[in-house]
Amino acid sequence: KWRHNSMTSKEAKKAIQEIFLNVKGPSHLYMEQLPPLWPDAAIRDIIELRDNVKKDQFKNRNDHTIEQLIEAVRDTNVEYRT
């Protein structure tokens, strides 16, 4: 926990969550360590689905599920396995 003249740690956490909820498309593409043989489009789709699962959790919704994410990863892995 921290505080300074313009913000607290709680306010910072809320601001980060709001930014994440409003980002369109995958949020952390540059940091991912997914299989190098997967095409960029497949990696982007997986990351975007993962982000949507997390956004749904923040919004108390269930439009995207962890099961859908796991299935998408399995399907992509089978399709592009060496």
PDB file of C-alpha atoms in Angstrom:
ATOM      1  CA  LYS A   1       0.000   0.000   0.000  1.00  0.00           C
ATOM      2  CA  TRP A   2       1.224   3.475  -0.831  1.00  0.00           C
ATOM      3  CA  ARG A   3       0.019   7.030  -1.154  1.00  0.00           C
ATOM      4  CA  HIS A   4       1.366  10.258  -2.608  1.00  0.00           C
ATOM      5  CA  ASN A   5      -0.048  13.714  -3.334  1.00  0.00           C
ATOM      6  CA  SER A   6      -2.084  12.696  -6.367  1.00  0.00           C
ATOM      7  CA  MET A   7      -2.918   8.997  -5.962  1.00  0.00           C
ATOM      8  CA  THR A   8      -3.165   5.966  -3.700  1.00  0.00           C
ATOM      9  CA  SER A   9      -2.288   2.383  -4.584  1.00  0.00           C
ATOM     10  CA  LYS A  10      -6.018   1.572  -4.572  1.00  0.00           C
ATOM     11  CA  GLU A  11      -6.716   4.365  -7.091  1.00  0.00           C
ATOM     12  CA  ALA A  12      -3.818   3.191  -9.273  1.00  0.00           C
ATOM     13  CA  LYS A  13      -5.182  -0.367  -9.294  1.00  0.00           C
ATOM     14  CA  LYS A  14      -8.625   0.895 -10.331  1.00  0.00           C
ATOM     15  CA  ALA A  15      -7.107   3.065 -13.103  1.00  0.00           C
ATOM     16  CA  ILE A  16      -5.125   0.118 -14.481  1.00  0.00           C
ATOM     17  CA  GLN A  17      -8.247  -2.051 -14.459  1.00  0.00           C
ATOM     18  CA  GLU A  18     -10.217   0.642 -16.326  1.00  0.00           C
ATOM     19  CA  ILE A  19      -7.485   0.950 -18.963  1.00  0.00           C
ATOM     20  CA  PHE A  20      -7.381  -2.840 -19.392  1.00  0.00           C
ATOM     21  CA  LEU A  21     -11.158  -3.003 -19.786  1.00  0.00           C
ATOM     22  CA  ASN A  22     -11.079  -0.348 -22.509  1.00  0.00           C
ATOM     23  CA  VAL A  23      -8.178  -1.706 -24.579  1.00  0.00           C
ATOM     24  CA  LYS A  24      -9.380  -3.239 -27.838  1.00  0.00           C
ATOM     25  CA  GLY A  25      -7.380  -6.224 -29.023  1.00  0.00           C
ATOM     26  CA  PRO A  26      -4.724  -8.179 -27.137  1.00  0.00           C
ATOM     27  CA  SER A  27      -3.029  -6.309 -24.335  1.00  0.00           C
ATOM     28  CA  HIS A  28       0.352  -7.977 -23.831  1.00  0.00           C
ATOM     29  CA  LEU A  29       1.307  -9.407 -27.232  1.00  0.00           C
ATOM     30  CA  TYR A  30       4.954  -8.372 -26.949  1.00  0.00           C
ATOM     31  CA  MET A  31       5.454 -10.297 -23.685  1.00  0.00           C
ATOM     32  CA  GLU A  32       3.980 -13.665 -24.632  1.00  0.00           C
ATOM     33  CA  GLN A  33       6.020 -16.847 -24.838  1.00  0.00           C
ATOM     34  CA  LEU A  34       3.712 -18.965 -26.982  1.00  0.00           C
ATOM     35  CA  PRO A  35       5.047 -21.592 -29.406  1.00  0.00           C
ATOM     36  CA  PRO A  36       7.184 -19.941 -32.099  1.00  0.00           C
ATOM     37  CA  LEU A  37       5.622 -22.048 -34.860  1.00  0.00           C
ATOM     38  CA  TRP A  38       2.183 -20.608 -34.229  1.00  0.00           C
ATOM     39  CA  PRO A  39       1.337 -17.850 -36.727  1.00  0.00           C
ATOM     40  CA  ASP A  40       1.026 -14.329 -35.352  1.00  0.00           C
ATOM     41  CA  ALA A  41      -2.727 -14.316 -36.031  1.00  0.00           C
ATOM     42  CA  ALA A  42      -3.232 -17.454 -33.903  1.00  0.00           C
ATOM     43  CA  ILE A  43      -1.165 -16.000 -31.061  1.00  0.00           C
ATOM     44  CA  ARG A  44      -3.137 -12.761 -31.244  1.00  0.00           C
ATOM     45  CA  ASP A  45      -6.454 -14.653 -31.110  1.00  0.00           C
ATOM     46  CA  ILE A  46      -5.375 -16.701 -28.079  1.00  0.00           C
ATOM     47  CA  ILE A  47      -4.153 -13.614 -26.209  1.00  0.00           C
ATOM     48  CA  GLU A  48      -7.312 -11.685 -27.056  1.00  0.00           C
ATOM     49  CA  LEU A  49      -9.486 -14.557 -25.801  1.00  0.00           C
ATOM     50  CA  ARG A  50      -7.421 -14.720 -22.594  1.00  0.00           C
ATOM     51  CA  ASP A  51      -7.901 -10.974 -22.096  1.00  0.00           C
ATOM     52  CA  ASN A  52     -11.643 -11.322 -22.708  1.00  0.00           C
ATOM     53  CA  VAL A  53     -11.869 -14.058 -20.054  1.00  0.00           C
ATOM     54  CA  LYS A  54     -10.204 -11.690 -17.565  1.00  0.00           C
ATOM     55  CA  LYS A  55     -12.386  -8.736 -18.610  1.00  0.00           C
ATOM     56  CA  ASP A  56     -15.470 -10.898 -18.055  1.00  0.00           C
ATOM     57  CA  GLN A  57     -14.212 -11.703 -14.551  1.00  0.00           C
ATOM     58  CA  PHE A  58     -13.870  -7.978 -13.795  1.00  0.00           C
ATOM     59  CA  LYS A  59     -17.401  -7.383 -15.084  1.00  0.00           C
ATOM     60  CA  ASN A  60     -18.893 -10.438 -13.320  1.00  0.00           C
ATOM     61  CA  ARG A  61     -19.863 -11.902 -16.682  1.00  0.00           C
ATOM     62  CA  ASN A  62     -19.262 -15.262 -18.314  1.00  0.00           C
ATOM     63  CA  ASP A  63     -19.350 -14.568 -22.078  1.00  0.00           C
ATOM     64  CA  HIS A  64     -15.844 -16.026 -22.481  1.00  0.00           C
ATOM     65  CA  THR A  65     -14.770 -18.986 -20.374  1.00  0.00           C
ATOM     66  CA  ILE A  66     -11.479 -20.531 -19.353  1.00  0.00           C
ATOM     67  CA  GLU A  67     -12.709 -23.723 -21.000  1.00  0.00           C
ATOM     68  CA  GLN A  68     -13.008 -21.884 -24.338  1.00  0.00           C
ATOM     69  CA  LEU A  69      -9.472 -20.584 -23.877  1.00  0.00           C
ATOM     70  CA  ILE A  70      -8.085 -24.042 -23.093  1.00  0.00           C
ATOM     71  CA  GLU A  71      -9.854 -25.508 -26.123  1.00  0.00           C
ATOM     72  CA  ALA A  72      -8.508 -22.757 -28.403  1.00  0.00           C
ATOM     73  CA  VAL A  73      -4.960 -23.403 -27.180  1.00  0.00           C
ATOM     74  CA  ARG A  74      -5.359 -27.158 -27.703  1.00  0.00           C
ATOM     75  CA  ASP A  75      -6.761 -26.667 -31.209  1.00  0.00           C
ATOM     76  CA  THR A  76      -3.989 -24.258 -32.175  1.00  0.00           C
ATOM     77  CA  ASN A  77      -1.321 -26.524 -30.721  1.00  0.00           C
ATOM     78  CA  VAL A  78      -2.602 -29.536 -32.674  1.00  0.00           C
ATOM     79  CA  GLU A  79      -2.888 -27.540 -35.900  1.00  0.00           C
ATOM     80  CA  TYR A  80       0.655 -26.103 -35.754  1.00  0.00           C
ATOM     81  CA  ARG A  81       2.553 -28.848 -33.912  1.00  0.00           C
ATOM     82  CA  THR A  82       5.854 -29.850 -35.492  1.00  0.00           C
TER      83      THR A  82
END
